N, CA and C atoms as an extended XYZ file, in Angstrom:
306
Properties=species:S:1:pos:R:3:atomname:S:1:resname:S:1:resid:I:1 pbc="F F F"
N        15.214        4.220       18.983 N   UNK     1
C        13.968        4.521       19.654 CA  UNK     1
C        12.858        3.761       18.951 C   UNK     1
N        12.292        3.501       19.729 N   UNK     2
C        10.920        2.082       18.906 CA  UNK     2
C         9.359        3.492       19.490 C   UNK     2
N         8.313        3.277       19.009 N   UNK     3
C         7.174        3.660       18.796 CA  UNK     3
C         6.147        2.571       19.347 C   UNK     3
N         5.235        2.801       20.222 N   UNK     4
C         4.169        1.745       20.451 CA  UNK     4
C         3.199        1.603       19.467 C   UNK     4
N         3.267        0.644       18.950 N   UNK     5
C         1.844        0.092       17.412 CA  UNK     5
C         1.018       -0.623       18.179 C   UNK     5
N        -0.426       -0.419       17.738 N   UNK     6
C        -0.906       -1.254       18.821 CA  UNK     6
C        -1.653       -1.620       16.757 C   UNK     6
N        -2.240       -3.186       16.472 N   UNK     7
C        -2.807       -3.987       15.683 CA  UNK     7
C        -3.798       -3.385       15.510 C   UNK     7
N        -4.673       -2.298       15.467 N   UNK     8
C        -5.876       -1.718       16.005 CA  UNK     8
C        -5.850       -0.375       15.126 C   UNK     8
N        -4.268        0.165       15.403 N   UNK     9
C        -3.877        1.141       14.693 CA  UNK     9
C        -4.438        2.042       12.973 C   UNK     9
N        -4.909        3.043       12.868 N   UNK    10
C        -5.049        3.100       11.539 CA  UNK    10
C        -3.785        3.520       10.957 C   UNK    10
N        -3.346        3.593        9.472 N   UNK    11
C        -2.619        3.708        8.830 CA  UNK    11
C        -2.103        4.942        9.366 C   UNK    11
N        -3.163        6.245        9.695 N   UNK    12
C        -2.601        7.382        9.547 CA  UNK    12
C        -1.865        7.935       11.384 C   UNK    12
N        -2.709        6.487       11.862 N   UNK    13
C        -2.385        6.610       13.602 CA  UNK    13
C        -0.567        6.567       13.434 C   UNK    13
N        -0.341        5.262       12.658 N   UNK    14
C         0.790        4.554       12.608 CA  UNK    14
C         1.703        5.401       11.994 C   UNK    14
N         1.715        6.069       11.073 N   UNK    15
C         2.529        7.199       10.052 CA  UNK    15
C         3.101        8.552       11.191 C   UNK    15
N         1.436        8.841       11.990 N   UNK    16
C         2.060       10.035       12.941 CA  UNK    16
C         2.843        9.523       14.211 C   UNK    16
N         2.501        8.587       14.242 N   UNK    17
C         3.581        7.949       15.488 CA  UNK    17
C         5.117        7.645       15.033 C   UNK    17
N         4.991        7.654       13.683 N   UNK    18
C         6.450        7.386       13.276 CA  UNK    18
C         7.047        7.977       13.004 C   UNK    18
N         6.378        9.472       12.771 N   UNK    19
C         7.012       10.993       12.724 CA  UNK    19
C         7.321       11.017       13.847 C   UNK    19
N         6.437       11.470       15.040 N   UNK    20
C         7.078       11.628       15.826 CA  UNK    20
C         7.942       10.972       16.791 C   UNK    20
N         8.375        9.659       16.623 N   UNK    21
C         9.430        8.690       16.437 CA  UNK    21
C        10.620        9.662       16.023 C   UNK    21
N        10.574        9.390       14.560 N   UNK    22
C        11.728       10.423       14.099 CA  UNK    22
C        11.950       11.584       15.100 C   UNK    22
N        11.142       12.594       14.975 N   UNK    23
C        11.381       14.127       15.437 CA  UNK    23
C        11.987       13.709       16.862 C   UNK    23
N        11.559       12.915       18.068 N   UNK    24
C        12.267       12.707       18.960 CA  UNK    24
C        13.476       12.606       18.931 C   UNK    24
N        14.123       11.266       17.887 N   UNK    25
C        15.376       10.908       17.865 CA  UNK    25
C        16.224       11.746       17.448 C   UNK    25
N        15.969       13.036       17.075 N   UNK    26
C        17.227       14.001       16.317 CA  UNK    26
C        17.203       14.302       15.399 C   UNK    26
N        15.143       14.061       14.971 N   UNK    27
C        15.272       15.045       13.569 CA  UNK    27
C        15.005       14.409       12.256 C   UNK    27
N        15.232       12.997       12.032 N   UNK    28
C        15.417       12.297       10.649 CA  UNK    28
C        14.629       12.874        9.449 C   UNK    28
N        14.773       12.707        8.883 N   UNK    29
C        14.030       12.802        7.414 CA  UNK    29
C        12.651       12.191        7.577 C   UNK    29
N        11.576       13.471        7.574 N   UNK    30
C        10.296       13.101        7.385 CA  UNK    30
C        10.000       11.692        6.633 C   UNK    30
N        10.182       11.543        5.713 N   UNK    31
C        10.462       10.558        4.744 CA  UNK    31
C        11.176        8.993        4.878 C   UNK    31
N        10.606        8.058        4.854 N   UNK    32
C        11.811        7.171        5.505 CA  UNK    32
C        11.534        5.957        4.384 C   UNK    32
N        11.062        5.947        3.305 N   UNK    33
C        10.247        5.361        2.219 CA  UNK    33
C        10.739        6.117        1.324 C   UNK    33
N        11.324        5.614        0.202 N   UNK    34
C        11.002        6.005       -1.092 CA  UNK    34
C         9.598        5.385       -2.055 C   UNK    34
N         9.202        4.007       -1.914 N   UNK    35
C         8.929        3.093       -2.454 CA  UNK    35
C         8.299        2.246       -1.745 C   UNK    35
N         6.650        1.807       -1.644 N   UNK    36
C         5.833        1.061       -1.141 CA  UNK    36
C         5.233        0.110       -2.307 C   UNK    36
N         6.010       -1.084       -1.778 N   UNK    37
C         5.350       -2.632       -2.673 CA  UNK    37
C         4.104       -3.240       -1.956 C   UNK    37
N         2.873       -3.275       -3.027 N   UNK    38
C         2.263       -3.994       -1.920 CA  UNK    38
C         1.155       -5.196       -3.346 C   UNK    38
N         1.557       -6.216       -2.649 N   UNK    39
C         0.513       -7.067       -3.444 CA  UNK    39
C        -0.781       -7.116       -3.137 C   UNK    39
N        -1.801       -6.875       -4.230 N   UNK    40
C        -3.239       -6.624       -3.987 CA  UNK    40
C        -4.196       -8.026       -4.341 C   UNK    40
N        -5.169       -8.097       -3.694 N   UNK    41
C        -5.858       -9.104       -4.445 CA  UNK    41
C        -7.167       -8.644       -4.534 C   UNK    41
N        -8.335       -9.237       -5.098 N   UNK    42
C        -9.791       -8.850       -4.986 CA  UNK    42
C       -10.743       -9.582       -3.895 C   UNK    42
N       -10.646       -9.023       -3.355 N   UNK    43
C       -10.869       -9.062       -2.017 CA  UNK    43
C       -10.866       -8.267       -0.724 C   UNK    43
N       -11.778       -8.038        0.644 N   UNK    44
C       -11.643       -6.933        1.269 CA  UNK    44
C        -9.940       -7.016        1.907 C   UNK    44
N        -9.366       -7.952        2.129 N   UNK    45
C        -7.910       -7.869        2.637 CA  UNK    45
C        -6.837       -7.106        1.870 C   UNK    45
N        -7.004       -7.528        0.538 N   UNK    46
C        -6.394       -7.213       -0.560 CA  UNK    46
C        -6.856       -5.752       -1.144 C   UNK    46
N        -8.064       -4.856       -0.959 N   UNK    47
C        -7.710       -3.933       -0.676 CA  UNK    47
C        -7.625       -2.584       -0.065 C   UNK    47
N        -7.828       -3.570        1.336 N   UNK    48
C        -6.834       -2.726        2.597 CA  UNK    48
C        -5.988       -2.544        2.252 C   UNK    48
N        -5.130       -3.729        2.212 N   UNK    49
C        -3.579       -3.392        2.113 CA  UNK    49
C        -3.369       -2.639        0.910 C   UNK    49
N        -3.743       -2.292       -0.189 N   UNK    50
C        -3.708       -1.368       -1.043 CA  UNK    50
C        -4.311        0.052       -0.530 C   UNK    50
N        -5.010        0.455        0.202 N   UNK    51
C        -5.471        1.225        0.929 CA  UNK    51
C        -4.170        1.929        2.066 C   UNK    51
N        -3.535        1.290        2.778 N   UNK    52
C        -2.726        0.704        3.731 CA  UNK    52
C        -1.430        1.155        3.227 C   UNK    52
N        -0.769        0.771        1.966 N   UNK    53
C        -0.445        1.272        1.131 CA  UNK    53
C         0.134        2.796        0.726 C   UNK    53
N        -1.408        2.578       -0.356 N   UNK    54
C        -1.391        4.014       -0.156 CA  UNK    54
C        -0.714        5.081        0.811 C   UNK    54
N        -2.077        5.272        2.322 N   UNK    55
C        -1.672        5.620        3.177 CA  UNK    55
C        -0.307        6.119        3.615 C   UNK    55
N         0.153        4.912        3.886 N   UNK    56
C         1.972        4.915        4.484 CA  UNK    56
C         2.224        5.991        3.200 C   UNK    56
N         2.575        5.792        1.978 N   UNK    57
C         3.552        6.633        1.407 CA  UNK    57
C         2.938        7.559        1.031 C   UNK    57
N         2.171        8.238        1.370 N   UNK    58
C         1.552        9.389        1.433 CA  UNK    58
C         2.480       10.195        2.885 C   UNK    58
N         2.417        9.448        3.401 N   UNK    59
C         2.713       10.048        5.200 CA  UNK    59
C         4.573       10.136        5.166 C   UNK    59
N         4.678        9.274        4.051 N   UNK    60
C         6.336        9.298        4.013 CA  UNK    60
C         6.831       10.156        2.399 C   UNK    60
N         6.139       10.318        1.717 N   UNK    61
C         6.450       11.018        0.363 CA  UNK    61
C         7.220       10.384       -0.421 C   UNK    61
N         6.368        8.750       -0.842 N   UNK    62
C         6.742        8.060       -1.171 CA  UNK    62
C         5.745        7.579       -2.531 C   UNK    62
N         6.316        6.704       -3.377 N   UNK    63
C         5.301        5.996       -4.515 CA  UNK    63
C         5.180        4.736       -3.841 C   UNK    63
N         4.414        4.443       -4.771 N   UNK    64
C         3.608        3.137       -4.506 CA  UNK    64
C         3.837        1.842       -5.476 C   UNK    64
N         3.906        0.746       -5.747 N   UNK    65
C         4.211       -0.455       -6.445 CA  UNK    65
C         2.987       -1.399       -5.949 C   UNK    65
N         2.304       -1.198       -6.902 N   UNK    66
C         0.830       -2.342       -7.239 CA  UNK    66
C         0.915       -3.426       -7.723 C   UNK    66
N         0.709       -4.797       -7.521 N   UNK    67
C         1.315       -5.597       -8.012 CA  UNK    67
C        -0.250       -6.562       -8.167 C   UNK    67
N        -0.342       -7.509       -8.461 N   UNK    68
C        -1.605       -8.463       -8.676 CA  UNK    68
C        -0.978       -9.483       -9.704 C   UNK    68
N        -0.850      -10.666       -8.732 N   UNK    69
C        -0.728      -12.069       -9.601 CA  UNK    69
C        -1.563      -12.950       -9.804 C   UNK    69
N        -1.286      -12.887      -11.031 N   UNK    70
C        -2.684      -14.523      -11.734 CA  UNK    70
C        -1.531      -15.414      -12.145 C   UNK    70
N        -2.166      -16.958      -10.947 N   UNK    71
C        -1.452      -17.980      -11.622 CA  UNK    71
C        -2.420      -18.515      -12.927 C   UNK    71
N        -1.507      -18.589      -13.945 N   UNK    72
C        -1.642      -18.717      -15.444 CA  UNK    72
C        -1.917      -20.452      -15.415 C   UNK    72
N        -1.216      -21.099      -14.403 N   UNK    73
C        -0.883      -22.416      -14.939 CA  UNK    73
C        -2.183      -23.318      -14.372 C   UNK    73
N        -3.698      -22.446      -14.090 N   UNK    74
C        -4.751      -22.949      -13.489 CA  UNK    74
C        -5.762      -22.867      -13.991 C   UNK    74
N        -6.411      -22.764      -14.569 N   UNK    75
C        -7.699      -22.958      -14.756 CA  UNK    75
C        -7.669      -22.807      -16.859 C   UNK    75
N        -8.581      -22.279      -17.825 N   UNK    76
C        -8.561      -21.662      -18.968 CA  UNK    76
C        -8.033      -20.566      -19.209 C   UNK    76
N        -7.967      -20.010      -20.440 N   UNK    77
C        -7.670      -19.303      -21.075 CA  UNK    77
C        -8.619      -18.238      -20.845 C   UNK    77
N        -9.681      -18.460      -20.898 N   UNK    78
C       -10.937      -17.619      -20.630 CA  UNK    78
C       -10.925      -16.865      -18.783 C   UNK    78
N       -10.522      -17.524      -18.309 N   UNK    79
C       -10.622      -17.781      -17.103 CA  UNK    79
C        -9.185      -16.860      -16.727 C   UNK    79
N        -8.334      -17.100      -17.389 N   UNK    80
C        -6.928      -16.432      -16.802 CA  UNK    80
C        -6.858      -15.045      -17.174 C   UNK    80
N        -7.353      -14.840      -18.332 N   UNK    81
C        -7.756      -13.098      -19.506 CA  UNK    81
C        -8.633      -12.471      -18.410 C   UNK    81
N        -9.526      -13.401      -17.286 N   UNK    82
C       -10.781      -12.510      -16.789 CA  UNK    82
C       -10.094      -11.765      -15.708 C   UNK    82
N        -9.004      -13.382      -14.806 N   UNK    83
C        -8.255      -12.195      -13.742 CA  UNK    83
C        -6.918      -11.624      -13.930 C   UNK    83
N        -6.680      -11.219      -15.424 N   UNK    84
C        -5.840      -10.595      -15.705 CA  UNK    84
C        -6.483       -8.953      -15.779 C   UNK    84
N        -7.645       -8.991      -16.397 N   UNK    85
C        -8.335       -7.728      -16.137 CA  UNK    85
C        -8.863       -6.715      -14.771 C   UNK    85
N        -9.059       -8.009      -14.259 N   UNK    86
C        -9.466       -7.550      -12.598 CA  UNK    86
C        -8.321       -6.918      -11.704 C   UNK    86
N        -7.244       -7.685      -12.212 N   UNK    87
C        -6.017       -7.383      -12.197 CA  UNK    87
C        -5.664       -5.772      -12.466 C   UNK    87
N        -5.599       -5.503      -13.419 N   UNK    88
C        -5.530       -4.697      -13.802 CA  UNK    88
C        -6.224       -3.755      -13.445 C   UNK    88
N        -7.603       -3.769      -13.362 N   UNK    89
C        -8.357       -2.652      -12.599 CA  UNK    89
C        -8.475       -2.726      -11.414 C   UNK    89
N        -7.367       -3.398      -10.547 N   UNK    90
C        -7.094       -3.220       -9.332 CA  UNK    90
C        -5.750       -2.327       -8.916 C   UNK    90
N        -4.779       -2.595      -10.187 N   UNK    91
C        -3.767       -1.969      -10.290 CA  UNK    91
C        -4.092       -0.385      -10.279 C   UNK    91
N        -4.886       -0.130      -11.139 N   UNK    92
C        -5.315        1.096      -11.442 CA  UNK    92
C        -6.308        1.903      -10.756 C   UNK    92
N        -7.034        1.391       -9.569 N   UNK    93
C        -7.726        2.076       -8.519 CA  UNK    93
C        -6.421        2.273       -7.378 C   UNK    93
N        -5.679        1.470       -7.382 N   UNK    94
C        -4.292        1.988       -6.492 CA  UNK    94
C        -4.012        3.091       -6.834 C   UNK    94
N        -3.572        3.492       -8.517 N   UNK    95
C        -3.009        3.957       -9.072 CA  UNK    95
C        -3.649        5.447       -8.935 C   UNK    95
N        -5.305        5.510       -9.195 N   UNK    96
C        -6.040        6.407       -8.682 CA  UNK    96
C        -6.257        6.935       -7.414 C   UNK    96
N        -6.057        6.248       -6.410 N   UNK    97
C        -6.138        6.345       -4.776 CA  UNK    97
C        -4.621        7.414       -4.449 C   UNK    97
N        -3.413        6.589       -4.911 N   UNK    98
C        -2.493        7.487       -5.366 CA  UNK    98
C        -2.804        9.074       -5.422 C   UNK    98
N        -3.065        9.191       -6.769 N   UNK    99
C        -2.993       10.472       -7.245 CA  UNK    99
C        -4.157       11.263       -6.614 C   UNK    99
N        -5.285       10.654       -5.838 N   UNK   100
C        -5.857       11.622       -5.262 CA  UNK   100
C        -5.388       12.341       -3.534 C   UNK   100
N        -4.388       11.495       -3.597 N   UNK   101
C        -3.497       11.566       -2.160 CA  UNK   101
C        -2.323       12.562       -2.369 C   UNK   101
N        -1.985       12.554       -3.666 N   UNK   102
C        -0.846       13.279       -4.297 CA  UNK   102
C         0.003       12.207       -3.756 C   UNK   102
């Protein structure tokens, strides 16, 4: 059984449509996620989809996997330490968004 998504959709539109997806078909496991990977960047896209994220495994009773890459092999030293930090405190507003979602 497939679910209509329309691109427009919010996270939490998309989660209840996929419950009740499940519950139609015979019931499945609320849950269909253990584990949501999502690469973040700094930026408003980057974090939606951390937002987005979130969301989904909240709706599935799932964790989350924050990820943020700095290519190292570009610019200084100074320069790579800065978005290693940003990095990091991007990791960790996931990490917070999380736990206020339970």
């Amino acid at each position: 059984m497939s679910t209509d998504i329309n691109a427009t959709d919010s996270p939490s539109e998309i989660a209840t449509a996929s419950r009740e997806a499940d519950s139609a078909a015979g019931g499945s496991p609320p849950g269909r996620f253990e584990r949501v990977l999502v690469v973040t960047t700094d930026d408003p896209a980057g974090r939606a989809a951390a937002s987005t994220a979130v969301d989904l495994a909240a709706a599935h009773g799932a964790t989350v996997d924050a990820l943020y890459v700095v290519d190292t092999t570009e610019g200084w030293d100074m320069v790579v330490e800065r978005r290693e930090r940003a990095g990091e405190a991007l990791v960790e507003s996931v990490e917070a968004a999380g736990a206020s979602v339970g």
